[in-house]
Amino acid sequence: MEELLAEVVNVLVVIVEACGAAVIIIGAVWAFARFAWVGFRQRTTAAFVPVRLTLGRFLALGLEFQLASDVLRTAVAPSWEELGQLAAVAAIRTALNYFLSKEIAEERRQVAAEQDHHEVTSTDHRGSGV
Amino acid sequence: MSAVAEVTRLAALGTGLAAVVAGALALVVTRRPLPALAVLLDLLLAAGLLRLAGDPDWQGIVTAAAIVALRHLIGVGLRAGGRAWTGPRPPAASAQEKSAL
């Protein structure tokens, strides 16, 4: 019974981890294509920020999958060595997820502040023109 | 090495290469090092995360942790530097400039 559980959990871990890796790979490929597009077409620093924000969201989603696979792995961790490695990887991923979400929130705040600033400036210009 | 680990190892290599290319492109286009460094670090972070997938050994874990820590450190430094350049000027400095004029 225990062996069957270990086998099922191992299969689930591989599936969930592959999903997380797929999300990160798709995000990286998409972001690289968008970086190239923005670089060749728009050529402005501000155009890179939304792409970085979306890449951050992809990475956060991939991290959630990978953390889920870490949680599944704790169901079957036979040796202290494996448990130690699992704890280290889970700690890195958890810290990264925390900091990544903080960075995304900070960048979104900055983008919103810049948009507000542009709107106020354009309203002032229109007002002085009348 | 499992198939997932092999695929993620190759994907991490490709993502690292893409990071260098995208960072160089951003540097050429914007002519500003900070946004280019941010682009480079974001994609390098993705490569570091892919490196952690599969069954990493201790060396892989330490390497990925170092990349993540370094990226975070540089990111904090960049944001602090950016705020210092773009933030509001202290009133003492602007008053000093006015009196000099």
mmCIF file of C-alpha atoms in Angstrom:
data_model
loop_
_atom_site.group_PDB
_atom_site.id
_atom_site.type_symbol
_atom_site.label_atom_id
_atom_site.label_comp_id
_atom_site.label_asym_id
_atom_site.label_seq_id
_atom_site.Cartn_x
_atom_site.Cartn_y
_atom_site.Cartn_z
ATOM 1 C CA MET A 1 0.000 0.000 0.000
ATOM 2 C CA GLU A 2 2.795 2.396 0.975
ATOM 3 C CA GLU A 3 4.707 1.580 -2.185
ATOM 4 C CA LEU A 4 1.644 2.267 -4.295
ATOM 5 C CA LEU A 5 1.176 5.634 -2.585
ATOM 6 C CA ALA A 6 4.850 6.490 -3.179
ATOM 7 C CA GLU A 7 4.528 5.552 -6.842
ATOM 8 C CA VAL A 8 1.363 7.640 -7.326
ATOM 9 C CA VAL A 9 2.930 10.628 -5.557
ATOM 10 C CA ASN A 10 6.087 10.341 -7.663
ATOM 11 C CA VAL A 11 4.037 10.400 -10.879
ATOM 12 C CA LEU A 12 2.041 13.396 -9.619
ATOM 13 C CA VAL A 13 5.258 15.213 -8.653
ATOM 14 C CA VAL A 14 6.655 14.744 -12.161
ATOM 15 C CA ILE A 15 3.400 15.976 -13.761
ATOM 16 C CA VAL A 16 3.063 19.054 -11.524
ATOM 17 C CA GLU A 17 6.758 19.919 -11.838
ATOM 18 C CA ALA A 18 6.549 19.557 -15.628
ATOM 19 C CA CYS A 19 3.538 21.920 -15.633
ATOM 20 C CA GLY A 20 5.534 24.492 -13.639
ATOM 21 C CA ALA A 21 8.529 24.159 -15.957
ATOM 22 C CA ALA A 22 6.245 24.464 -18.997
ATOM 23 C CA VAL A 23 4.714 27.683 -17.639
ATOM 24 C CA ILE A 24 8.179 29.165 -17.019
ATOM 25 C CA ILE A 25 9.465 28.086 -20.452
ATOM 26 C CA ILE A 26 6.386 29.504 -22.222
ATOM 27 C CA GLY A 27 6.732 32.742 -20.254
ATOM 28 C CA ALA A 28 10.431 33.041 -21.088
ATOM 29 C CA VAL A 29 9.874 32.355 -24.806
ATOM 30 C CA TRP A 30 6.931 34.788 -24.946
ATOM 31 C CA ALA A 31 8.904 37.460 -23.075
ATOM 32 C CA PHE A 32 11.944 37.018 -25.339
ATOM 33 C CA ALA A 33 9.755 37.392 -28.443
ATOM 34 C CA ARG A 34 8.056 40.479 -26.984
ATOM 35 C CA PHE A 35 11.414 41.982 -25.925
ATOM 36 C CA ALA A 36 12.666 41.537 -29.493
ATOM 37 C CA TRP A 37 9.430 43.004 -30.937
ATOM 38 C CA VAL A 38 9.486 45.988 -28.554
ATOM 39 C CA GLY A 39 13.198 46.497 -29.146
ATOM 40 C CA PHE A 40 12.901 46.600 -32.924
ATOM 41 C CA ARG A 41 9.510 48.380 -33.203
ATOM 42 C CA GLN A 42 8.902 50.740 -30.278
ATOM 43 C CA ARG A 43 12.456 51.498 -29.067
ATOM 44 C CA THR A 44 11.394 53.069 -25.766
ATOM 45 C CA THR A 45 12.354 52.131 -22.218
ATOM 46 C CA ALA A 46 8.729 52.283 -20.994
ATOM 47 C CA ALA A 47 7.659 49.638 -23.532
ATOM 48 C CA PHE A 48 9.822 47.021 -21.786
ATOM 49 C CA VAL A 49 8.030 47.391 -18.418
ATOM 50 C CA PRO A 50 4.682 45.662 -19.305
ATOM 51 C CA VAL A 51 6.625 42.749 -20.819
ATOM 52 C CA ARG A 52 8.669 42.405 -17.607
ATOM 53 C CA LEU A 53 5.454 42.520 -15.549
ATOM 54 C CA THR A 54 3.880 39.716 -17.580
ATOM 55 C CA LEU A 55 7.070 37.646 -17.379
ATOM 56 C CA GLY A 56 6.975 38.139 -13.592
ATOM 57 C CA ARG A 57 3.414 36.800 -13.512
ATOM 58 C CA PHE A 58 4.440 33.736 -15.555
ATOM 59 C CA LEU A 59 7.347 33.094 -13.171
ATOM 60 C CA ALA A 60 5.088 33.454 -10.108
ATOM 61 C CA LEU A 61 2.602 30.974 -11.604
ATOM 62 C CA GLY A 62 5.403 28.521 -12.432
ATOM 63 C CA LEU A 63 6.697 28.883 -8.880
ATOM 64 C CA GLU A 64 3.258 28.025 -7.489
ATOM 65 C CA PHE A 65 3.295 24.767 -9.471
ATOM 66 C CA GLN A 66 6.814 23.977 -8.308
ATOM 67 C CA LEU A 67 5.877 24.682 -4.689
ATOM 68 C CA ALA A 68 2.895 22.350 -5.102
ATOM 69 C CA SER A 69 5.262 19.626 -6.279
ATOM 70 C CA ASP A 70 7.463 20.295 -3.218
ATOM 71 C CA VAL A 71 4.450 19.838 -0.955
ATOM 72 C CA LEU A 72 3.629 16.575 -2.728
ATOM 73 C CA ARG A 73 7.220 15.396 -2.306
ATOM 74 C CA THR A 74 6.995 15.782 1.469
ATOM 75 C CA ALA A 75 4.490 12.906 1.382
ATOM 76 C CA VAL A 76 7.332 10.564 0.424
ATOM 77 C CA ALA A 77 10.801 11.680 1.443
ATOM 78 C CA PRO A 78 12.675 8.624 2.637
ATOM 79 C CA SER A 79 16.059 10.050 3.664
ATOM 80 C CA TRP A 80 17.340 13.076 5.604
ATOM 81 C CA GLU A 81 19.489 14.015 2.598
ATOM 82 C CA GLU A 82 16.432 14.246 0.344
ATOM 83 C CA LEU A 83 14.469 16.069 3.032
ATOM 84 C CA GLY A 84 17.291 18.633 3.380
ATOM 85 C CA GLN A 85 17.426 19.245 -0.369
ATOM 86 C CA LEU A 86 13.648 19.536 -0.488
ATOM 87 C CA ALA A 87 13.670 22.059 2.378
ATOM 88 C CA ALA A 88 16.373 24.144 0.667
ATOM 89 C CA VAL A 89 14.566 24.198 -2.696
ATOM 90 C CA ALA A 90 11.199 24.953 -1.060
ATOM 91 C CA ALA A 91 12.760 27.784 0.979
ATOM 92 C CA ILE A 92 14.297 29.330 -2.159
ATOM 93 C CA ARG A 93 11.031 29.068 -4.075
ATOM 94 C CA THR A 94 8.918 30.453 -1.221
ATOM 95 C CA ALA A 95 11.229 33.435 -0.689
ATOM 96 C CA LEU A 96 11.354 34.056 -4.413
ATOM 97 C CA ASN A 97 7.574 33.906 -4.739
ATOM 98 C CA TYR A 98 7.237 36.450 -1.913
ATOM 99 C CA PHE A 99 9.785 38.875 -3.362
ATOM 100 C CA LEU A 100 8.475 38.422 -6.900
ATOM 101 C CA SER A 101 4.918 39.331 -5.894
ATOM 102 C CA LYS A 102 6.261 42.381 -4.035
ATOM 103 C CA GLU A 103 8.242 43.435 -7.125
ATOM 104 C CA ILE A 104 5.200 43.008 -9.388
ATOM 105 C CA ALA A 105 3.080 45.136 -7.030
ATOM 106 C CA GLU A 106 5.817 47.808 -6.913
ATOM 107 C CA GLU A 107 6.176 47.919 -10.718
ATOM 108 C CA ARG A 108 2.389 48.104 -11.173
ATOM 109 C CA ARG A 109 2.270 51.015 -8.719
ATOM 110 C CA GLN A 110 5.019 52.792 -10.664
ATOM 111 C CA VAL A 111 3.257 52.218 -14.009
ATOM 112 C CA ALA A 112 -0.043 53.528 -12.567
ATOM 113 C CA ALA A 113 1.728 56.588 -11.095
ATOM 114 C CA GLU A 114 3.380 57.337 -14.453
ATOM 115 C CA GLN A 115 0.027 57.034 -16.258
ATOM 116 C CA ASP A 116 -1.583 59.407 -13.733
ATOM 117 C CA HIS A 117 1.307 61.835 -14.222
ATOM 118 C CA HIS A 118 0.874 61.738 -18.026
ATOM 119 C CA GLU A 119 -2.886 62.291 -17.730
ATOM 120 C CA VAL A 120 -2.413 65.294 -15.390
ATOM 121 C CA THR A 121 0.256 66.762 -17.694
ATOM 122 C CA SER A 122 -1.891 66.391 -20.828
ATOM 123 C CA THR A 123 -4.916 67.921 -19.003
ATOM 124 C CA ASP A 124 -2.746 70.890 -17.949
ATOM 125 C CA HIS A 125 -1.537 71.368 -21.517
ATOM 126 C CA ARG A 126 -5.094 71.271 -22.848
ATOM 127 C CA GLY A 127 -6.193 73.718 -20.147
ATOM 128 C CA SER A 128 -3.426 76.214 -20.932
ATOM 129 C CA GLY A 129 -4.121 75.913 -24.668
ATOM 130 C CA VAL A 130 -7.753 77.046 -24.292
ATOM 131 C CA MET B 1 18.784 11.923 -15.035
ATOM 132 C CA SER B 2 15.021 12.000 -15.688
ATOM 133 C CA ALA B 3 13.511 13.297 -18.915
ATOM 134 C CA VAL B 4 11.994 16.333 -17.161
ATOM 135 C CA ALA B 5 15.352 17.230 -15.603
ATOM 136 C CA GLU B 6 17.099 16.905 -18.981
ATOM 137 C CA VAL B 7 14.495 19.096 -20.719
ATOM 138 C CA THR B 8 14.611 21.743 -17.990
ATOM 139 C CA ARG B 9 18.441 21.736 -18.050
ATOM 140 C CA LEU B 10 18.402 22.419 -21.797
ATOM 141 C CA ALA B 11 15.637 25.015 -21.390
ATOM 142 C CA ALA B 12 17.669 26.739 -18.660
ATOM 143 C CA LEU B 13 20.655 26.939 -21.012
ATOM 144 C CA GLY B 14 18.480 28.374 -23.797
ATOM 145 C CA THR B 15 16.851 30.869 -21.438
ATOM 146 C CA GLY B 16 20.263 32.022 -20.213
ATOM 147 C CA LEU B 17 21.322 32.604 -23.809
ATOM 148 C CA ALA B 18 18.052 34.443 -24.524
ATOM 149 C CA ALA B 19 18.694 36.613 -21.446
ATOM 150 C CA VAL B 20 22.050 37.733 -22.795
ATOM 151 C CA VAL B 21 20.595 38.466 -26.261
ATOM 152 C CA ALA B 22 17.545 40.352 -24.887
ATOM 153 C CA GLY B 23 19.713 42.327 -22.444
ATOM 154 C CA ALA B 24 22.110 43.327 -25.224
ATOM 155 C CA LEU B 25 19.188 44.299 -27.466
ATOM 156 C CA ALA B 26 17.631 46.415 -24.691
ATOM 157 C CA LEU B 27 20.995 48.112 -24.107
ATOM 158 C CA VAL B 28 21.434 48.902 -27.816
ATOM 159 C CA VAL B 29 17.849 50.160 -28.212
ATOM 160 C CA THR B 30 17.444 52.229 -25.044
ATOM 161 C CA ARG B 31 21.119 53.172 -24.554
ATOM 162 C CA ARG B 32 20.471 52.948 -20.817
ATOM 163 C CA PRO B 33 22.152 50.196 -18.786
ATOM 164 C CA LEU B 34 19.573 49.903 -15.980
ATOM 165 C CA PRO B 35 16.547 48.716 -18.030
ATOM 166 C CA ALA B 36 18.824 46.391 -19.991
ATOM 167 C CA LEU B 37 20.168 44.910 -16.750
ATOM 168 C CA ALA B 38 16.600 44.446 -15.473
ATOM 169 C CA VAL B 39 15.647 42.550 -18.658
ATOM 170 C CA LEU B 40 18.788 40.396 -18.369
ATOM 171 C CA LEU B 41 18.129 39.594 -14.692
ATOM 172 C CA ASP B 42 14.445 38.719 -15.273
ATOM 173 C CA LEU B 43 15.272 36.122 -17.900
ATOM 174 C CA LEU B 44 18.248 34.849 -15.878
ATOM 175 C CA LEU B 45 15.836 34.332 -12.986
ATOM 176 C CA ALA B 46 13.651 32.190 -15.243
ATOM 177 C CA ALA B 47 16.770 30.165 -16.124
ATOM 178 C CA GLY B 48 17.586 29.774 -12.420
ATOM 179 C CA LEU B 49 14.061 28.520 -11.678
ATOM 180 C CA LEU B 50 14.283 25.990 -14.497
ATOM 181 C CA ARG B 51 17.613 24.845 -13.059
ATOM 182 C CA LEU B 52 15.824 24.042 -9.782
ATOM 183 C CA ALA B 53 13.231 21.813 -11.485
ATOM 184 C CA GLY B 54 13.817 18.070 -11.658
ATOM 185 C CA ASP B 55 16.171 16.563 -9.089
ATOM 186 C CA PRO B 56 18.895 19.112 -8.368
ATOM 187 C CA ASP B 57 21.974 18.113 -6.345
ATOM 188 C CA TRP B 58 23.418 20.361 -3.614
ATOM 189 C CA GLN B 59 25.671 22.170 -6.097
ATOM 190 C CA GLY B 60 22.681 22.960 -8.322
ATOM 191 C CA ILE B 61 20.680 24.220 -5.345
ATOM 192 C CA VAL B 62 23.532 26.460 -4.128
ATOM 193 C CA THR B 63 24.096 27.813 -7.665
ATOM 194 C CA ALA B 64 20.389 28.611 -8.149
ATOM 195 C CA ALA B 65 20.205 30.208 -4.679
ATOM 196 C CA ALA B 66 23.249 32.358 -5.484
ATOM 197 C CA ILE B 67 21.682 33.487 -8.789
ATOM 198 C CA VAL B 68 18.384 34.320 -7.074
ATOM 199 C CA ALA B 69 20.096 36.191 -4.212
ATOM 200 C CA LEU B 70 22.367 38.088 -6.599
ATOM 201 C CA ARG B 71 19.443 39.026 -8.803
ATOM 202 C CA HIS B 72 17.452 40.263 -5.824
ATOM 203 C CA LEU B 73 20.425 42.233 -4.470
ATOM 204 C CA ILE B 74 21.041 43.917 -7.831
ATOM 205 C CA GLY B 75 17.309 44.591 -8.240
ATOM 206 C CA VAL B 76 17.110 46.318 -4.847
ATOM 207 C CA GLY B 77 20.225 48.311 -5.678
ATOM 208 C CA LEU B 78 18.808 49.349 -9.052
ATOM 209 C CA ARG B 79 15.526 50.518 -7.567
ATOM 210 C CA ALA B 80 17.310 52.458 -4.805
ATOM 211 C CA GLY B 81 19.597 54.058 -7.390
ATOM 212 C CA GLY B 82 16.662 54.881 -9.652
ATOM 213 C CA ARG B 83 14.776 56.566 -6.792
ATOM 214 C CA ALA B 84 17.887 58.619 -5.960
ATOM 215 C CA TRP B 85 18.091 59.864 -9.554
ATOM 216 C CA THR B 86 14.409 60.487 -10.203
ATOM 217 C CA GLY B 87 13.020 61.317 -6.742
ATOM 218 C CA PRO B 88 12.039 64.822 -5.566
ATOM 219 C CA ARG B 89 14.909 67.128 -4.752
ATOM 220 C CA PRO B 90 15.441 68.126 -1.125
ATOM 221 C CA PRO B 91 14.199 71.662 -0.360
ATOM 222 C CA ALA B 92 17.627 72.725 0.944
ATOM 223 C CA ALA B 93 19.262 71.968 -2.421
ATOM 224 C CA SER B 94 16.687 73.861 -4.479
ATOM 225 C CA ALA B 95 16.812 76.863 -2.063
ATOM 226 C CA GLN B 96 20.602 76.890 -2.375
ATOM 227 C CA GLU B 97 20.319 76.921 -6.178
ATOM 228 C CA LYS B 98 17.816 79.800 -6.085
ATOM 229 C CA SER B 99 20.075 81.871 -3.828
ATOM 230 C CA ALA B 100 23.015 81.194 -6.142
ATOM 231 C CA LEU B 101 21.000 82.527 -9.056
#
